[in-house]
């Protein structure tokens, strides 16, 4: 059985940590906002400070909307036994969970670490996990005595403080040991070969000056029953600069994920590290050579404004596009399928698309809706943030636009959105917002994106500064909106950030105000600019986001590429979901599939492949804007398959615009049901547990009673339902997404 399923072709193999002795520092912290050099001192009396809850930011501990400096302090005895028991005895490691945004660390009054290891200043704001290594002979360390650990934090905007989060949740002190700085790098793509093979190379590497010599155990397990499908141990030796590469090739026979573990054991020290990952499996059928017209059934634009829509269609190129019933002043480019022009008169214009190639033609009914409401279906696009963070530049945006047109626009993807980090240090003398050197020509960039038939987005804040510390639009709203329009911008993400400096404790009107101001400014321009509100869900924004004419509104804080973050956000959208409607959608934040990083260096999303199916399925059920947050220059086969499933995207893009109802919510599974325009429903059966599970919906259950056809949306095929229930065996953290029809 084992040998039949897995064939090893080559030998030669993610990140892991050995369980070292540790001293916990997860308790006893006190904190205060403000700043004083004295607070680093071991003799400072912090008795009157607040006890800190590391599970929460300081906003939720009595300092709403606070940005700026704050300090955390705790006391800890560092026993010399920690050093004695370690194999390498030279360095101490301080694991400080996550800092939001940037920090300096003082041990007994002496500065021992800063800025998360980045350069810059404390105000540069690199929120993230903190793990600092300091020499064991650093005189700041008082072995076997009480040490005072003080962390000075600067929060540039949004949430702030010392917290437990996906970026870093460990609060302890350990010795840096032989397996620290050793990693199994699993970043390479899986390669889908002929004969159903799945191959990959992984690398064992280190930055330590130690000669690693031992074994690498490669093991593949079926998560359903723990059966070991393949196991092989090989010698593995590596040193700094000379990694060990292990390549394998296994068969991929079943449509499901297996678990791979890589265990390196160093012979001399006897220490080991384990890294695990799962194997990808593709459900989306490969597009056929025959024409298929994809995308939403409707597109809205305002009268007299520039109109741009690319007819999404797959099939063997070249394709020929025709549109019957096109309102006057709109024209379609027969070779690209781009419809452009402008329509003066309000109204719904039914049109018929015909797309043909050498194999035949297809038609589709479509509505061009000219009126005040735009963004009638959720935006499908890319945003730079989850990939590049503040390191976004013109080139990365162009690469993304090119990739979108080459690989995604045929499925309806249309927006290329620049997030924070494009703004210059100062405005021009006349107050006009200008770009920084990473964006030499914003108008040129917008022209390039439009030239492809795509639309372009930008980012700002109602406050004086954005969350990344760049210039915001405070008191320049009209001017900025006009500048965006002059450049040709089609989408604005407007992020609260430092607006708390203007309105520290806003009531409901105060929360709405900055969004109304910018909405009025956008309304004075001659462009359709999709308006994306970002204020993390404050004041139940889903209840009033449509009133301030938001096309979407963020319902949560920032997402991370972890199951904890994605599932907590996604499965808590119940209260917001009923407020989704055409033109106005909940935004549970951008996608974390593919290669993400929030900065110049990227990594594969930490979501398993089943978690990624859950992510896209749930966001589609929620009618969320789908904003890809990965490196578009590097879309691996699995990620591409996730983003190009037309039947899944059709659920997101359904013209009824409804968000799914959280129909069943149990500890280990959930069922979400979304009503569709054609009278059908899309239903997600989600396994939220970490074990395989069979989930059933009785045929008499009101969610499916009266429906006779059940279609697996990912596999795009009907499911034969025998017996009295729709029953599915669902992988851990996985989903079955079904479309039911009468
Ligand atoms: C906030 C937002 C993010 C991103 C950053 C940019 O954190 O929630 O989506 O826009 O700001 O600085």
XYZ file of C-alpha atoms and ligand atoms in Angstrom:
754
model
C 0.000 0.000 0.000
C 2.631 2.411 1.131
C 4.941 1.662 -1.732
C 2.139 1.856 -4.245
C 1.155 5.292 -3.151
C 4.549 6.858 -2.763
C 7.468 6.386 -5.047
C 10.734 7.910 -4.004
C 12.723 9.162 -6.934
C 15.477 11.228 -5.345
C 16.867 11.642 -1.931
C 18.807 14.383 -0.732
C 14.969 17.613 2.200
C 10.559 23.964 6.927
C 11.351 25.864 10.447
C 11.353 24.271 13.766
C 12.512 24.723 17.231
C 13.957 22.358 19.719
C 12.253 22.377 23.116
C 14.878 23.995 25.268
C 14.938 24.747 28.973
C 13.116 27.983 29.463
C 12.066 30.605 31.959
C 8.591 31.868 31.305
C 7.996 35.614 31.196
C 4.359 35.392 30.212
C 3.120 36.756 33.570
C 3.754 39.665 35.886
C 3.988 42.432 33.285
C 2.914 45.965 34.145
C 2.515 48.766 31.691
C 1.806 52.413 31.204
C 1.453 54.707 28.229
C 3.789 57.672 27.915
C 7.554 57.846 27.906
C 10.313 58.432 30.418
C 13.966 57.371 30.449
C 13.604 56.510 34.153
C 11.247 53.643 33.339
C 14.193 51.571 32.129
C 15.792 51.735 35.574
C 15.698 48.631 37.797
C 15.106 50.870 40.835
C 12.063 52.627 39.349
C 8.934 51.884 41.382
C 6.233 50.774 38.912
C 3.730 49.690 41.583
C 1.065 52.131 40.381
C 1.268 50.858 36.745
C -1.525 48.730 35.329
C -1.235 44.944 35.197
C -0.849 44.019 31.527
C -2.913 41.407 29.722
C -0.672 40.146 26.951
C -3.648 38.702 25.096
C -4.841 42.189 24.286
C -3.493 45.441 22.919
C -3.398 48.552 25.082
C -6.376 50.049 23.255
C -8.547 47.389 24.867
C -6.955 47.919 28.281
C -8.215 51.422 28.899
C -6.366 53.394 26.199
C -8.697 53.487 23.199
C -7.087 54.800 20.040
C -3.815 55.519 21.795
C -0.789 55.864 19.499
C 2.699 56.800 20.699
C 5.003 55.559 23.446
C 4.255 53.021 26.145
C 6.375 50.883 28.460
C 6.060 47.342 29.793
C 8.066 45.998 32.738
C 8.451 42.656 34.459
C 10.855 40.967 36.865
C 12.507 37.621 36.266
C 15.156 35.452 37.894
C 17.482 34.004 35.251
C 18.981 30.814 36.719
C 22.521 29.842 35.724
C 21.223 26.263 35.422
C 19.701 27.411 32.140
C 23.222 28.004 30.877
C 24.662 24.872 32.482
C 22.103 22.614 30.846
C 22.523 24.066 27.382
C 24.820 22.562 24.805
C 26.201 25.803 23.408
C 26.566 28.154 26.344
C 27.242 31.420 24.613
C 23.978 33.296 24.049
C 20.701 34.061 25.784
C 17.485 34.468 23.870
C 14.649 36.835 24.854
C 11.340 35.870 23.253
C 8.975 38.799 23.610
C 5.852 37.715 21.716
C 4.750 40.448 19.328
C 5.507 44.154 19.534
C 3.146 46.627 17.882
C 4.925 48.538 16.442
C 8.553 48.969 17.456
C 10.640 48.611 20.569
C 13.766 48.993 22.679
C 14.555 46.344 25.281
C 16.302 47.211 28.559
C 17.684 44.641 30.962
C 18.480 46.105 34.379
C 18.572 49.572 32.862
C 20.857 48.721 29.956
C 19.707 48.736 26.346
C 20.249 45.186 25.074
C 18.161 45.039 21.863
C 16.128 47.276 19.593
C 13.766 47.691 16.632
C 13.090 44.003 16.122
C 16.569 43.699 14.701
C 15.790 46.093 11.840
C 17.616 49.361 11.269
C 15.899 52.714 11.420
C 14.468 54.282 14.528
C 11.879 53.292 17.105
C 9.336 55.298 15.097
C 9.784 53.261 11.922
C 7.131 50.792 13.007
C 7.922 47.196 12.201
C 5.237 45.405 14.159
C 5.975 41.724 14.461
C 7.398 38.866 16.489
C 10.374 39.646 18.704
C 13.103 37.195 19.522
C 16.416 38.766 20.498
C 19.742 36.997 21.065
C 22.243 38.537 23.476
C 25.664 37.274 24.540
C 25.611 35.174 27.720
C 28.510 37.214 29.070
C 26.656 40.518 28.593
C 27.117 42.271 31.970
C 23.479 43.415 31.861
C 22.400 39.859 32.754
C 22.238 39.157 36.505
C 22.503 35.351 36.729
C 20.549 33.763 39.599
C 19.224 37.167 40.633
C 16.145 39.192 39.938
C 16.378 41.040 36.623
C 14.194 43.923 35.571
C 13.126 43.661 31.961
C 11.666 46.850 30.475
C 10.328 47.244 26.942
C 9.804 50.699 25.457
C 7.280 50.617 22.614
C 6.262 53.136 20.002
C 2.915 52.558 18.279
C 2.590 54.438 14.981
C -1.171 53.810 14.562
C -3.901 51.233 15.016
C -3.396 48.685 17.774
C -0.400 48.986 20.092
C 1.507 47.172 22.829
C 3.218 43.963 23.778
C 0.945 41.118 22.768
C 0.504 37.487 21.960
C -0.325 37.050 18.283
C 0.428 34.944 15.269
C 3.623 36.896 14.679
C 5.094 35.756 17.994
C 3.256 34.326 20.940
C 6.148 33.049 23.032
C 7.188 34.960 26.127
C 10.232 33.262 27.612
C 13.969 33.301 28.115
C 16.057 30.421 26.817
C 19.674 29.796 25.965
C 20.369 29.967 22.270
C 21.098 26.360 21.623
C 22.537 24.074 19.039
C 19.292 23.864 17.093
C 18.542 27.563 17.203
C 19.267 29.205 13.875
C 18.855 25.830 12.218
C 15.961 25.605 9.842
C 14.436 23.341 7.268
C 13.615 25.733 4.495
C 10.447 24.504 2.732
C 9.904 27.664 0.679
C 10.438 26.063 -2.733
C 7.325 25.272 -4.748
C 5.994 21.775 -5.103
C 6.462 20.668 -8.695
C 3.618 18.775 -10.387
C 5.297 16.333 -12.724
C 4.126 13.797 -15.232
C 2.880 10.453 -13.947
C 1.070 12.216 -11.084
C 4.272 12.987 -9.251
C 4.705 15.744 -6.700
C 8.313 16.772 -6.140
C 10.099 19.257 -4.011
C 13.520 20.200 -2.666
C 13.976 21.448 0.862
C 17.129 22.784 2.473
C 18.665 22.320 5.894
C 20.671 25.401 6.753
C 22.183 27.326 9.618
C 23.939 30.561 10.440
C 25.708 28.989 13.426
C 29.442 28.270 13.327
C 28.866 24.606 14.160
C 29.325 21.529 11.999
C 26.035 19.708 11.823
C 26.289 16.033 11.101
C 23.436 13.620 11.576
C 20.323 12.289 9.916
C 17.272 13.659 8.218
C 14.107 11.584 8.622
C 11.495 12.214 5.933
C 8.029 10.909 6.745
C 4.683 11.189 4.986
C 1.536 10.500 7.012
C -2.146 10.322 6.217
C -3.748 12.760 8.693
C -6.987 10.796 8.667
C -5.658 7.684 10.344
C -2.006 8.373 11.124
C -0.830 5.735 8.644
C 2.766 6.301 7.676
C 2.809 6.224 3.909
C 6.469 6.733 3.397
C 9.486 6.918 5.650
C 13.146 7.329 4.777
C 16.166 8.425 6.813
C 19.299 9.781 5.182
C 22.617 11.128 6.377
C 22.594 14.948 6.421
C 25.548 17.274 6.980
C 25.617 21.039 6.711
C 27.444 24.121 7.915
C 26.887 27.845 7.629
C 26.862 28.739 3.938
C 26.746 25.076 2.871
C 23.147 23.895 3.187
C 22.016 20.304 2.732
C 19.427 19.782 0.034
C 16.915 16.966 0.124
C 14.758 16.323 -2.925
C 11.871 13.929 -3.067
C 9.182 12.893 -5.443
C 5.996 11.207 -4.307
C 2.829 10.168 -6.080
C -0.284 12.292 -5.706
C -3.124 9.932 -6.206
C -5.903 11.145 -3.938
C -7.438 14.626 -3.844
C -6.350 15.362 -0.316
C -3.408 16.622 1.750
C -0.850 14.436 3.454
C 1.419 15.572 6.251
C 5.158 15.608 5.686
C 7.599 15.805 8.574
C 11.297 16.492 8.286
C 13.297 15.626 11.424
C 16.971 16.460 11.588
C 18.943 14.922 14.459
C 22.464 16.069 15.167
C 24.518 13.060 16.199
C 27.024 14.803 18.507
C 24.545 16.791 20.607
C 21.645 14.362 20.178
C 19.372 17.370 19.567
C 16.761 17.454 16.868
C 14.382 19.746 15.108
C 11.123 18.871 13.382
C 9.408 20.782 10.615
C 6.079 19.762 9.136
C 4.104 20.821 6.119
C 1.194 19.475 4.115
C 1.032 18.490 0.467
C -1.041 20.492 -1.997
C -3.917 19.059 -4.004
C -5.667 20.860 -6.815
C -9.447 20.670 -7.151
C -10.065 23.349 -9.786
C -10.433 21.766 -13.236
C -7.957 23.055 -15.789
C -9.691 25.522 -18.193
C -10.571 23.903 -21.485
C -9.757 25.232 -24.965
C -13.441 25.964 -25.568
C -14.664 29.469 -24.790
C -16.160 30.154 -21.379
C -17.316 33.618 -20.325
C -16.674 34.220 -16.638
C -17.098 36.967 -14.068
C -20.069 38.778 -12.594
C -23.360 39.337 -14.423
C -23.455 43.054 -13.763
C -21.167 46.074 -13.648
C -22.089 49.498 -12.329
C -20.775 52.903 -13.364
C -21.886 56.472 -12.770
C -23.274 58.573 -15.600
C -20.747 60.595 -17.548
C -17.745 58.978 -15.860
C -15.054 56.978 -17.675
C -16.175 53.362 -18.105
C -13.721 50.448 -18.282
C -14.658 46.772 -18.188
C -12.777 43.773 -19.493
C -14.950 40.822 -20.491
C -13.485 37.873 -18.604
C -13.257 34.775 -20.787
C -11.130 31.660 -20.952
C -10.444 29.480 -23.992
C -7.783 29.008 -26.575
C -6.417 32.343 -27.740
C -7.025 34.329 -29.883
C -10.500 35.222 -28.692
C -12.842 37.520 -30.542
C -15.211 39.690 -28.508
C -18.524 41.227 -29.566
C -21.212 42.964 -27.541
C -24.788 43.359 -28.707
C -26.948 46.148 -27.305
C -24.027 48.277 -26.125
C -25.178 51.780 -25.183
C -23.940 54.493 -27.459
C -20.593 56.003 -26.497
C -19.284 52.616 -25.339
C -17.120 50.524 -27.612
C -15.622 47.091 -27.286
C -12.149 46.192 -28.462
C -12.748 42.998 -30.447
C -9.273 41.633 -29.728
C -8.983 42.348 -25.987
C -12.587 42.409 -24.814
C -12.119 45.788 -23.140
C -15.260 47.933 -23.124
C -14.550 51.646 -22.717
C -16.204 55.015 -23.120
C -18.770 56.723 -20.937
C -22.561 56.583 -20.663
C -24.443 59.813 -19.982
C -27.872 58.425 -19.277
C -28.803 56.525 -16.099
C -30.427 53.153 -16.570
C -29.929 49.421 -16.785
C -28.583 48.368 -20.163
C -28.944 44.657 -20.903
C -26.230 43.541 -23.313
C -25.090 40.229 -24.782
C -21.440 39.260 -24.854
C -20.304 36.898 -27.575
C -16.822 35.493 -27.352
C -15.509 33.128 -29.991
C -12.383 31.240 -30.961
C -11.409 28.584 -33.461
C -13.468 26.025 -31.530
C -16.740 27.925 -31.355
C -18.602 30.741 -29.614
C -20.353 31.403 -26.299
C -22.759 34.117 -25.255
C -23.662 35.634 -21.927
C -26.326 38.088 -20.823
C -24.900 40.982 -18.858
C -26.223 44.198 -17.333
C -24.442 47.521 -17.522
C -25.969 49.517 -14.725
C -25.521 53.262 -15.002
C -26.494 55.001 -11.794
C -25.187 56.199 -8.447
C -24.375 52.771 -7.077
C -21.054 51.243 -8.164
C -19.145 48.181 -7.013
C -22.303 46.099 -7.401
C -20.354 42.906 -6.797
C -17.343 42.656 -4.475
C -14.040 43.916 -5.884
C -11.731 41.247 -7.260
C -8.159 42.410 -7.248
C -4.714 42.583 -5.776
C -3.426 44.789 -2.976
C 0.257 45.282 -2.259
C 0.131 45.178 1.554
C 0.164 41.517 2.582
C 2.960 40.851 0.130
C 5.222 43.868 0.097
C 4.181 46.086 3.008
C 5.941 49.431 2.785
C 8.457 48.090 0.257
C 5.947 48.309 -2.609
C 7.189 50.161 -5.681
C 6.261 50.950 -9.285
C 7.969 47.852 -10.654
C 6.158 45.483 -8.266
C 2.836 47.063 -9.210
C 3.549 46.679 -12.929
C 4.599 43.055 -12.458
C 1.334 42.453 -10.608
C -0.736 44.097 -13.327
C 1.029 42.059 -15.987
C 0.454 38.838 -14.026
C -3.192 39.744 -13.549
C -3.740 40.197 -17.242
C -1.778 37.067 -18.145
C -3.271 34.723 -15.567
C -6.270 36.129 -13.686
C -8.302 38.734 -15.558
C -9.947 35.981 -17.628
C -11.685 35.009 -14.378
C -12.869 38.523 -13.472
C -9.905 39.910 -11.517
C -9.656 43.622 -12.251
C -8.146 45.841 -9.531
C -4.460 46.547 -8.911
C -4.334 48.383 -5.588
C -1.349 50.166 -4.085
C -1.519 50.182 -0.295
C 0.554 52.331 2.065
C 4.049 53.485 1.166
C 3.688 55.486 -2.056
C 3.571 58.970 -0.533
C 6.444 61.509 -0.430
C 7.805 62.955 2.823
C 6.178 66.368 2.198
C 3.430 67.825 0.065
C 4.291 70.172 -2.817
C 4.342 73.914 -2.100
C 0.715 74.207 -3.224
C -0.316 71.435 -0.828
C -0.635 68.784 -3.498
C 0.177 65.215 -2.470
C 3.179 63.827 -4.303
C 4.686 60.382 -4.682
C 8.012 59.236 -3.271
C 10.918 57.989 -5.368
C 9.502 54.446 -5.509
C 6.675 55.785 -7.689
C 8.285 58.146 -10.191
C 5.160 58.594 -12.313
C 1.778 57.699 -10.823
C -0.155 58.918 -13.849
C 2.089 56.839 -16.110
C 1.504 53.817 -13.899
C -2.271 54.309 -13.959
C -2.163 54.663 -17.756
C -0.206 51.407 -17.948
C -2.753 49.567 -15.793
C -5.695 51.023 -17.734
C -3.958 50.156 -20.988
C -4.212 46.528 -19.965
C -7.923 46.913 -19.290
C -7.489 46.828 -15.516
C -8.271 49.388 -12.837
C -5.926 50.881 -10.233
C -6.312 51.676 -6.538
C -4.501 53.794 -3.988
C -4.404 54.254 -0.207
C -4.617 57.118 2.264
C -5.750 58.035 5.758
C -8.133 60.716 7.018
C -5.494 61.498 9.630
C -2.300 63.490 9.191
C -0.340 60.226 8.843
C -1.046 56.773 7.490
C -0.501 53.670 9.612
C 2.933 53.296 8.031
C 3.781 56.870 9.038
C 3.356 58.375 5.559
C 1.367 61.498 4.716
C -2.400 61.229 5.141
C -5.160 63.391 3.670
C -6.099 65.408 6.784
C -7.342 68.828 5.643
C -6.387 68.057 2.040
C -9.326 65.829 1.153
C -10.633 67.777 -1.870
C -7.168 68.289 -3.199
C -6.204 64.625 -2.771
C -9.397 63.304 -4.324
C -8.801 65.549 -7.327
C -5.173 64.428 -7.588
C -6.274 60.791 -7.539
C -8.820 61.535 -10.249
C -6.208 63.355 -12.328
C -3.936 60.350 -12.070
C -6.792 58.048 -13.085
C -7.324 56.244 -9.780
C -10.329 53.900 -9.558
C -10.267 52.734 -5.931
C -9.361 54.337 -2.597
C -8.671 52.474 0.630
C -9.104 55.036 3.392
C -7.488 53.903 6.613
C -8.290 55.534 9.985
C -4.746 55.269 11.509
C -3.678 58.610 13.002
C -7.147 60.116 12.746
C -7.285 59.179 16.423
C -5.020 62.183 16.978
C -7.853 64.341 15.603
C -10.718 62.423 17.227
C -9.356 60.481 20.226
C -12.690 59.228 21.542
C -15.167 59.446 18.695
C -18.852 58.713 19.105
C -20.783 57.211 16.202
C -20.985 60.528 14.347
C -17.306 61.025 14.978
C -16.534 57.627 13.480
C -18.534 58.468 10.364
C -17.292 61.993 9.905
C -13.895 61.530 8.212
C -15.452 59.026 5.818
C -18.225 61.446 4.899
C -15.707 64.199 4.292
C -13.704 62.109 1.830
C -16.850 60.711 0.239
C -17.939 64.282 -0.524
C -14.509 65.019 -1.976
C -14.555 61.933 -4.161
C -18.039 62.906 -5.305
C -16.695 66.174 -6.704
C -14.417 64.374 -9.167
C -15.421 63.014 -12.539
C -14.307 59.443 -11.826
C -15.833 56.371 -10.266
C -13.565 55.782 -7.306
C -14.482 52.692 -5.329
C -14.454 53.642 -1.665
C -12.981 51.137 0.765
C -13.353 52.048 4.431
C -10.696 50.764 6.787
C -11.255 51.386 10.473
C -11.056 47.822 11.752
C -14.796 47.377 12.331
C -15.169 50.075 14.981
C -18.689 51.154 15.902
C -20.163 48.132 14.055
C -19.295 49.792 10.770
C -21.314 47.157 8.907
C -24.432 48.875 10.267
C -23.569 52.251 8.710
C -20.820 51.711 6.119
C -23.402 51.860 3.326
C -24.796 55.153 4.689
C -21.433 56.838 4.166
C -21.404 55.253 0.718
C -18.597 52.839 1.416
C -18.344 50.176 -1.253
C -16.712 48.046 1.407
C -15.639 48.392 5.000
C -13.103 46.435 6.961
C -14.803 44.509 9.729
C -11.654 43.517 11.621
C -8.059 44.309 12.515
C -5.263 43.079 10.278
C -5.242 39.477 9.130
C -2.173 37.261 9.387
C -1.311 34.073 7.542
C -2.244 31.731 10.385
C -5.235 29.507 11.024
C -5.855 31.322 14.297
C -6.052 34.714 12.609
C -7.903 33.694 9.442
C -10.441 31.436 11.177
C -11.086 33.856 14.052
C -11.789 36.641 11.590
C -13.762 34.550 9.105
C -15.953 32.625 11.507
C -16.819 35.794 13.466
C -18.452 37.551 10.517
C -21.926 36.364 11.549
C -23.227 39.728 12.803
C -21.814 41.679 9.851
C -22.864 39.262 7.102
C -26.538 40.301 6.781
C -25.452 43.860 5.961
C -23.780 42.935 2.665
C -25.695 44.268 -0.342
C -24.894 45.199 -3.939
C -22.466 48.096 -3.849
C -21.725 47.707 -0.130
C -19.776 44.772 1.239
C -18.103 43.577 4.417
C -14.335 43.306 4.105
C -12.815 40.794 6.530
C -9.378 41.806 5.188
C -7.200 40.716 2.322
C -6.279 37.211 1.301
C -3.315 35.406 2.814
C -2.617 32.805 0.148
C 0.544 32.441 -1.934
C 3.749 34.175 -0.951
C 3.156 36.845 1.702
C 5.521 38.870 3.850
C 4.395 42.453 4.649
C 7.849 43.578 3.579
C 10.721 42.880 1.229
C 11.190 39.203 2.130
C 8.340 36.804 1.512
C 7.390 33.352 2.720
C 4.769 30.778 1.727
C 1.539 31.390 3.580
C 1.514 29.439 6.833
C -2.028 28.243 6.103
C -2.251 24.581 5.143
C -3.755 23.789 1.766
C -7.088 22.826 3.358
C -7.055 26.076 5.349
C -6.575 27.948 2.084
C -9.628 26.233 0.595
C -11.525 27.304 3.717
C -10.238 30.876 3.399
C -11.355 31.366 -0.216
C -14.627 29.479 0.297
C -15.598 31.444 3.404
C -14.647 34.827 1.929
C -16.675 33.976 -1.192
C -19.682 32.953 0.897
C -19.355 36.241 2.771
C -19.399 38.214 -0.508
C -16.149 39.755 0.574
C -13.916 41.760 -1.714
C -11.216 39.294 -2.705
C -7.931 41.128 -2.642
C -4.989 38.904 -3.339
C -2.158 39.704 -0.967
C 0.734 37.786 -2.478
C 3.647 38.165 -4.829
C 1.961 38.108 -8.220
C 5.271 37.641 -9.963
C 5.386 34.214 -8.415
C 2.045 32.462 -8.511
C 2.565 28.740 -7.935
C 0.209 26.199 -9.483
C -1.815 25.664 -6.305
C -2.355 29.380 -5.608
C -3.355 29.949 -9.195
C -5.865 27.105 -8.980
C -7.356 28.672 -5.831
C -7.838 32.020 -7.535
C -9.162 30.864 -10.879
C -12.073 28.649 -9.914
C -14.952 30.290 -11.776
C -17.698 28.468 -9.892
C -16.248 29.532 -6.544
C -15.722 33.111 -7.745
C -19.308 33.109 -9.029
C -20.498 32.548 -5.453
C -18.585 35.631 -4.332
C -19.717 37.630 -7.349
C -23.383 36.617 -7.209
C -25.512 39.604 -8.201
C -27.835 39.260 -5.191
C -24.882 40.435 -3.095
C -25.838 38.573 0.071
C -23.449 37.562 2.815
C -23.804 33.982 4.062
C -25.751 33.175 7.175
C -23.898 31.356 9.958
C -26.401 28.547 9.936
C -24.773 26.021 12.266
C -22.063 26.910 14.758
C -20.679 24.014 16.757
C -17.358 23.635 18.529
C -15.885 21.502 15.795
C -17.803 22.398 12.646
C -19.827 25.176 11.065
C -22.275 25.494 8.185
C -22.690 28.785 6.327
C -25.486 29.306 3.805
C -25.590 32.006 1.148
C -28.660 32.731 -0.964
C -28.007 33.184 -4.655
C -29.742 35.196 -7.357
C -30.957 32.133 -9.269
C -32.823 30.788 -6.224
C -30.029 28.355 -5.403
C -27.772 28.471 -2.394
C -24.080 28.129 -1.728
C -23.315 26.124 1.368
C -20.011 25.701 3.143
C -19.532 22.701 5.427
C -16.471 23.694 7.449
C -14.493 21.357 9.660
C -12.976 23.665 12.290
C -11.379 20.799 14.205
C -7.938 19.359 13.635
C -9.204 15.855 12.824
C -11.004 14.396 9.838
C -14.732 14.682 10.368
C -17.933 13.643 8.639
C -20.403 16.521 8.405
C -24.016 15.912 7.412
C -27.044 17.960 6.543
C -30.289 16.018 6.520
C -32.221 16.330 3.251
C -35.161 17.630 5.283
C -33.022 20.358 6.835
C -34.509 23.759 5.861
C -31.148 24.759 4.357
C -31.457 22.164 1.612
C -35.039 20.853 1.728
C -36.517 20.927 -1.767
C -33.157 21.094 -3.508
C -32.294 18.139 -5.661
C -28.937 18.945 -7.209
C -25.760 19.303 -5.247
C -22.684 20.606 -7.003
C -19.186 20.558 -5.555
C -18.069 24.097 -6.449
C -14.329 23.441 -6.244
C -14.425 20.305 -8.356
C -17.189 21.727 -10.552
C -19.122 18.487 -10.610
C -22.397 17.202 -9.268
C -22.292 15.080 -6.142
C -24.422 12.002 -6.015
C -26.317 12.212 -2.758
C -27.702 8.871 -1.741
C -29.591 8.279 1.485
C -31.232 10.909 3.628
C -28.446 13.391 3.997
C -25.779 15.416 2.265
C -22.751 13.906 3.902
C -19.127 14.825 3.458
C -15.892 13.676 4.960
C -14.042 16.948 5.493
C -10.321 17.343 6.133
C -9.033 19.103 9.274
C -9.652 22.883 8.908
C -11.077 22.069 5.454
C -14.348 22.605 3.663
C -16.860 21.200 1.244
C -18.366 24.057 -0.745
C -21.631 23.053 -2.391
C -24.032 24.863 -4.668
C -27.547 23.535 -4.361
C -30.094 23.837 -7.154
C -33.742 22.872 -7.453
C -3.341 49.203 8.544
C -4.326 48.460 7.641
C -3.557 47.530 6.728
C -2.569 48.320 5.892
C -1.639 49.113 6.809
C -0.768 50.078 6.010
O -2.673 48.329 9.405
O -5.265 47.763 8.417
O -4.441 46.830 5.887
O -3.259 49.165 5.019
O -2.381 49.895 7.746
O 0.084 50.815 6.818
